[in-house]
Short mmCIF file of C-alpha atoms in Angstrom, two decimals:
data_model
loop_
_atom_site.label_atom_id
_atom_site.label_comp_id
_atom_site.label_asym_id
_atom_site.label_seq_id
_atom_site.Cartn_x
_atom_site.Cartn_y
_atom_site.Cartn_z
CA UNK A 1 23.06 60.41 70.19
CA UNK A 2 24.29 61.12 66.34
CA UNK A 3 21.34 60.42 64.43
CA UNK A 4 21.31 61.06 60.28
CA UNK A 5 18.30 60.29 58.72
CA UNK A 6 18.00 60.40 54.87
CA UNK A 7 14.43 60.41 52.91
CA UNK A 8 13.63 61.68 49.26
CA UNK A 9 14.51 58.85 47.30
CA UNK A 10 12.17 57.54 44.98
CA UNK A 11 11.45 55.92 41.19
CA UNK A 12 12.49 58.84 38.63
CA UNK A 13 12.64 57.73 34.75
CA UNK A 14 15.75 58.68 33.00
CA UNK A 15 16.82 62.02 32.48
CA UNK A 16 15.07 63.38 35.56
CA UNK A 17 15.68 64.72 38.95
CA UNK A 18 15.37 64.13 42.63
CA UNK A 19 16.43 66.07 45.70
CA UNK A 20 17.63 63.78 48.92
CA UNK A 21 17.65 65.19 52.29
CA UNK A 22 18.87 64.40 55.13
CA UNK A 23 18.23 65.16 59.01
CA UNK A 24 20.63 65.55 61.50
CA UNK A 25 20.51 65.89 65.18
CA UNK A 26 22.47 64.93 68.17
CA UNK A 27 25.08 66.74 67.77
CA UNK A 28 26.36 70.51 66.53
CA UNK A 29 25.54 70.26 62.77
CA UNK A 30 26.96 73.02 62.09
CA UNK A 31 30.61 72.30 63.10
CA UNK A 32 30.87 69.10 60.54
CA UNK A 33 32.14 68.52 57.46
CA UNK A 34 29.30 66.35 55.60
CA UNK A 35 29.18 63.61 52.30
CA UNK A 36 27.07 61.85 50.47
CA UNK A 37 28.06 57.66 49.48
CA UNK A 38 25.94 55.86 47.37
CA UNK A 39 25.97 52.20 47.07
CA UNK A 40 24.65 50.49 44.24
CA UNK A 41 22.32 47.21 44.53
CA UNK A 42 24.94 44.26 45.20
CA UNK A 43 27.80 46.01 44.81
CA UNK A 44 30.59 48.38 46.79
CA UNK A 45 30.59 52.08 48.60
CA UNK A 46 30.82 54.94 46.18
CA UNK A 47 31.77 58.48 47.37
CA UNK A 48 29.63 61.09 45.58
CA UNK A 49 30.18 64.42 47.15
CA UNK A 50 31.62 66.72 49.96
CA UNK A 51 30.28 69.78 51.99
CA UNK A 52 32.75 72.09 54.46
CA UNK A 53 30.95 72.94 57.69
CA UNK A 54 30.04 76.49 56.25
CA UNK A 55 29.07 75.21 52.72
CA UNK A 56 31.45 77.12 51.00
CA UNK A 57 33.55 73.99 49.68
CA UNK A 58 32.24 71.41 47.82
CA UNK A 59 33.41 68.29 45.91
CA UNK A 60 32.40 65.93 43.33
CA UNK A 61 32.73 62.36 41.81
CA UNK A 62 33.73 62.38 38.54
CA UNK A 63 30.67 60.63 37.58
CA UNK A 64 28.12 63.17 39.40
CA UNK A 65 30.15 66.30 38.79
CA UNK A 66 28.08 68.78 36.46
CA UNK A 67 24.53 66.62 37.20
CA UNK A 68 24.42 66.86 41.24
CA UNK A 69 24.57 69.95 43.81
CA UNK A 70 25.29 69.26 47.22
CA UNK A 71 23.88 72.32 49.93
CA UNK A 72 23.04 72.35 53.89
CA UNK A 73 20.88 74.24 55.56
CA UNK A 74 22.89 74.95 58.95
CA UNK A 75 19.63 76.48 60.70
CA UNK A 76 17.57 73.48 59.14
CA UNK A 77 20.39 70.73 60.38
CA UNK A 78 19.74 69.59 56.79
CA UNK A 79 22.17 68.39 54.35
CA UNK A 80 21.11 67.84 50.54
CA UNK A 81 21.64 66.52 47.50
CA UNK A 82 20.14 68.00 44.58
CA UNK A 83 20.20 65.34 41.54
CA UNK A 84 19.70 66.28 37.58
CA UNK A 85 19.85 63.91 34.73
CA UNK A 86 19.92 61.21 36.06
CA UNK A 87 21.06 57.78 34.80
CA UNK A 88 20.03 53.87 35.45
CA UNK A 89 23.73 53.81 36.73
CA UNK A 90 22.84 56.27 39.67
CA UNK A 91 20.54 53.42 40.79
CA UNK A 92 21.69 53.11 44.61
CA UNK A 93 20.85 53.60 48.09
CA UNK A 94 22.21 57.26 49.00
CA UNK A 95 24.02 57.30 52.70
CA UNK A 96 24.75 60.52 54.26
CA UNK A 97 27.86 60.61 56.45
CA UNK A 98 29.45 62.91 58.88
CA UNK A 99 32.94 62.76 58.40
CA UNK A 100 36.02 63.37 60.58
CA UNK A 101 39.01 64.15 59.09
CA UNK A 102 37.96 62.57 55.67
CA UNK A 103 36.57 59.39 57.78
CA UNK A 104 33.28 58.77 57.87
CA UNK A 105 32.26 58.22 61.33
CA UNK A 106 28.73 58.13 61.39
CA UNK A 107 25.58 57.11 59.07
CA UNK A 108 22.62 57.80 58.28
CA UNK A 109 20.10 54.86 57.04
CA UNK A 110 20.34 55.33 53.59
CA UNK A 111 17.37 56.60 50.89
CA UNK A 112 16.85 54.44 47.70
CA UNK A 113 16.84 56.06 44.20
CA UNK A 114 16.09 54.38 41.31
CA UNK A 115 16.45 55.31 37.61
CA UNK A 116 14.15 53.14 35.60
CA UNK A 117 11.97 53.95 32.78
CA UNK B 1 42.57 58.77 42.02
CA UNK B 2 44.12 55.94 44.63
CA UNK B 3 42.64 52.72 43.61
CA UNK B 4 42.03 50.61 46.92
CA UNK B 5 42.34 46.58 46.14
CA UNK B 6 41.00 44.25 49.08
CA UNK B 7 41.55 41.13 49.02
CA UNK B 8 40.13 37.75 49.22
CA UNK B 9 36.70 38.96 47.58
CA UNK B 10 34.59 36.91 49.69
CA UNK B 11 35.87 34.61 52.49
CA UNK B 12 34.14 31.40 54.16
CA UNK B 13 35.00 30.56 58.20
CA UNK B 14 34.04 29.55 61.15
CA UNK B 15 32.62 30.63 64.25
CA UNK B 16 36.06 31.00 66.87
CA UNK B 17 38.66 31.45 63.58
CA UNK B 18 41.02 33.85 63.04
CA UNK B 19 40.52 36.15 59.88
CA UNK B 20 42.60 38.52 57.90
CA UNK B 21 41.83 40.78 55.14
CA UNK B 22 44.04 42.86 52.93
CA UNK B 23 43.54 45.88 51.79
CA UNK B 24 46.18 47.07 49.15
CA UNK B 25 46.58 51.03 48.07
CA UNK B 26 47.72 51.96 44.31
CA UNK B 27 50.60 54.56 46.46
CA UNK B 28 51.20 55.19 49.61
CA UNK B 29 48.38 56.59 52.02
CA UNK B 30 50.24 56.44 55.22
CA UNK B 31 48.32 55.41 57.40
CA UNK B 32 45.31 57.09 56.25
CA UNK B 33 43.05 53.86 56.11
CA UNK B 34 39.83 52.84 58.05
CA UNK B 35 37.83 49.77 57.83
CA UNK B 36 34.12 49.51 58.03
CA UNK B 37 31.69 46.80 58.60
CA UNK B 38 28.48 46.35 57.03
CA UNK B 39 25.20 44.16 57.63
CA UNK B 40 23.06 43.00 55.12
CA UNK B 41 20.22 46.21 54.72
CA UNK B 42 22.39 48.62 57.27
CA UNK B 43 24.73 51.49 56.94
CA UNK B 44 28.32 51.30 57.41
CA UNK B 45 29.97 51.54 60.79
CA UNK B 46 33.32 52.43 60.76
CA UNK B 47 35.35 49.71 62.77
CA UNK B 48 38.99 51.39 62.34
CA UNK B 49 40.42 54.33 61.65
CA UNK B 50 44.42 55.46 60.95
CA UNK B 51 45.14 52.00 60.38
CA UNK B 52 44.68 50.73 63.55
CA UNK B 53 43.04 52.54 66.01
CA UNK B 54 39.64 51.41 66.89
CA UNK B 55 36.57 53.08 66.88
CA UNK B 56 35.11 53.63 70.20
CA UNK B 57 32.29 50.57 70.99
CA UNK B 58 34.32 48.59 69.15
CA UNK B 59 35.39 44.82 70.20
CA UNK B 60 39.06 44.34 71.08
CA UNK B 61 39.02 40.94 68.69
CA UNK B 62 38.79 43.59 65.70
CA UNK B 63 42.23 45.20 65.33
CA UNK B 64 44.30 46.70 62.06
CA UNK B 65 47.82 46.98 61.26
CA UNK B 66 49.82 48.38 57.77
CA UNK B 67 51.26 51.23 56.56
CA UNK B 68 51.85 52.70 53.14
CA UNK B 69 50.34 50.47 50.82
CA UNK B 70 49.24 47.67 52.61
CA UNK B 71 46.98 46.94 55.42
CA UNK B 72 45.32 44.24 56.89
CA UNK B 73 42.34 43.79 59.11
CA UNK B 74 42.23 40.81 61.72
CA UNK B 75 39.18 39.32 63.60
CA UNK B 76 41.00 37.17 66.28
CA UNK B 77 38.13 34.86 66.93
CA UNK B 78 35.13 35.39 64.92
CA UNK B 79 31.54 35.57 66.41
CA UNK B 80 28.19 35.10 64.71
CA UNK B 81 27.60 38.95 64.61
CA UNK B 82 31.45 39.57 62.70
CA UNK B 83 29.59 37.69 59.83
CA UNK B 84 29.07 40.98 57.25
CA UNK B 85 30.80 42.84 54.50
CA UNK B 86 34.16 44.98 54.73
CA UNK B 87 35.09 47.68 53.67
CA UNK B 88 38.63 49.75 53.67
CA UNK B 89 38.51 53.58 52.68
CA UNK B 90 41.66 55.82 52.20
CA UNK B 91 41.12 59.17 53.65
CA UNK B 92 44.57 60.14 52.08
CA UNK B 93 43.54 62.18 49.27
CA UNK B 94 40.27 63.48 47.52
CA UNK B 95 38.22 61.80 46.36
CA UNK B 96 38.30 59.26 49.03
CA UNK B 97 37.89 55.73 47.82
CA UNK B 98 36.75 52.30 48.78
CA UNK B 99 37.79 48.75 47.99
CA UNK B 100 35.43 46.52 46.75
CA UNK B 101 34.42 45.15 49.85
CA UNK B 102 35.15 41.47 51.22
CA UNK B 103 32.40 39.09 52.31
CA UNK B 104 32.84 37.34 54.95
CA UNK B 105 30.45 33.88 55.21
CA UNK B 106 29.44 31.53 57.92
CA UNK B 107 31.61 27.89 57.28
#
């Protein structure tokens, strides 16, 4: 069974940083293409960012690009997301998704980050 | 970017109805939309995918239709689980985007 499990969220005051992880297992991690969505409180799904199987492509939001690095650890069956100055507007829960040809077919839980002072 | 526009925002019915949502793409995609459905505190679960092909473990009452630049998702009679958010995604271009989501209420 696919599982994706997410953790590393937290309470961070503006301007700092937090690194998500997330677990995978079930399947050959290192075969996938990975993403991170984020989904702020009460509202819609946000894409944030894209790995390639190996890790040598990556993509960006607009609104992350510059701030947050995406990275896997293929002999971990980690996937992470490595977030710098951050805003109140990056207040969300964090999903980590295994995509299929730019689907995403499986979730994880989701980790909460919050950007407060 | 494609801008995704789903439409009605939020949507009251009944247990047994019929429902249809529409999901509208700023240029054509194709058929490069899925649909997920989402539960109050859960991840997404993708429901469709390439329009209208359904995701395995999903019911037969779910189905999708559309091309280009605009789709529609149909429950064909509702049940108390269906009651949740949706979602459509293109997976046309990068980055891939969402519509706002429709909420769809008990009656």
């Amino acid at each position: 069974e696919v599982q994706l499990a997410e953790s590393g969220g937290a309470l961070v005051q503006p301007g700092g940083s937090l690194r998500l992880s997330c677990a995978a297992s079930g399947f050959t991690f290192s075969t996938y293409e990975m993403n991170w969505v984020r989904q702020a409180p009460g509202k819609g799904l946000e894409w944030v960012s894209y790995i390639s199987s190996s890790g040598s492509v990556k993509y960006y939001a607009d609104s992350v690009k510059g701030r947050f690095t995406i990275s896997r650890d293929n002999a971990k069956n980690s996937l992470y997301l490595q977030m710098n100055s951050l805003r109140a507007e990056d207040t969300a829960v964090y999903y980590c998704a295994r995509e299929v040809g730019a689907l995403f077919q499986h979730w994880g839980q989701g980790t909460l980050a919050t950007v407060s002072s | 970017d494609i801008q995704m526009t789903q439409s009605p925002s939020s949507l009251s019915a009944s247990v047994g109805d019929r429902v249809t949502i529409t999901c509208r793409a700023s240029q054509s995609i194709s058929s490069y939309l899925n649909w997920y459905q989402q539960k109050p505190g859960k991840a997404p679960k993708l429901l469709i995918y390439a329009a209208s092909r359904l995701q395995s473990g999903v019911p037969s009452r779910f189905s999708g239709s559309g091309s280009g630049t605009d789709f529609t998702l149909t429950i064909s009679s509702l049940q108390p689980e269906d009651f949740a958010s949706y979602y459509c995604q293109q997976s046309y271009s990068t980055p891939p985007t969402f519509g706002q989501g429709t909420r769809l209420e008990i009656k």
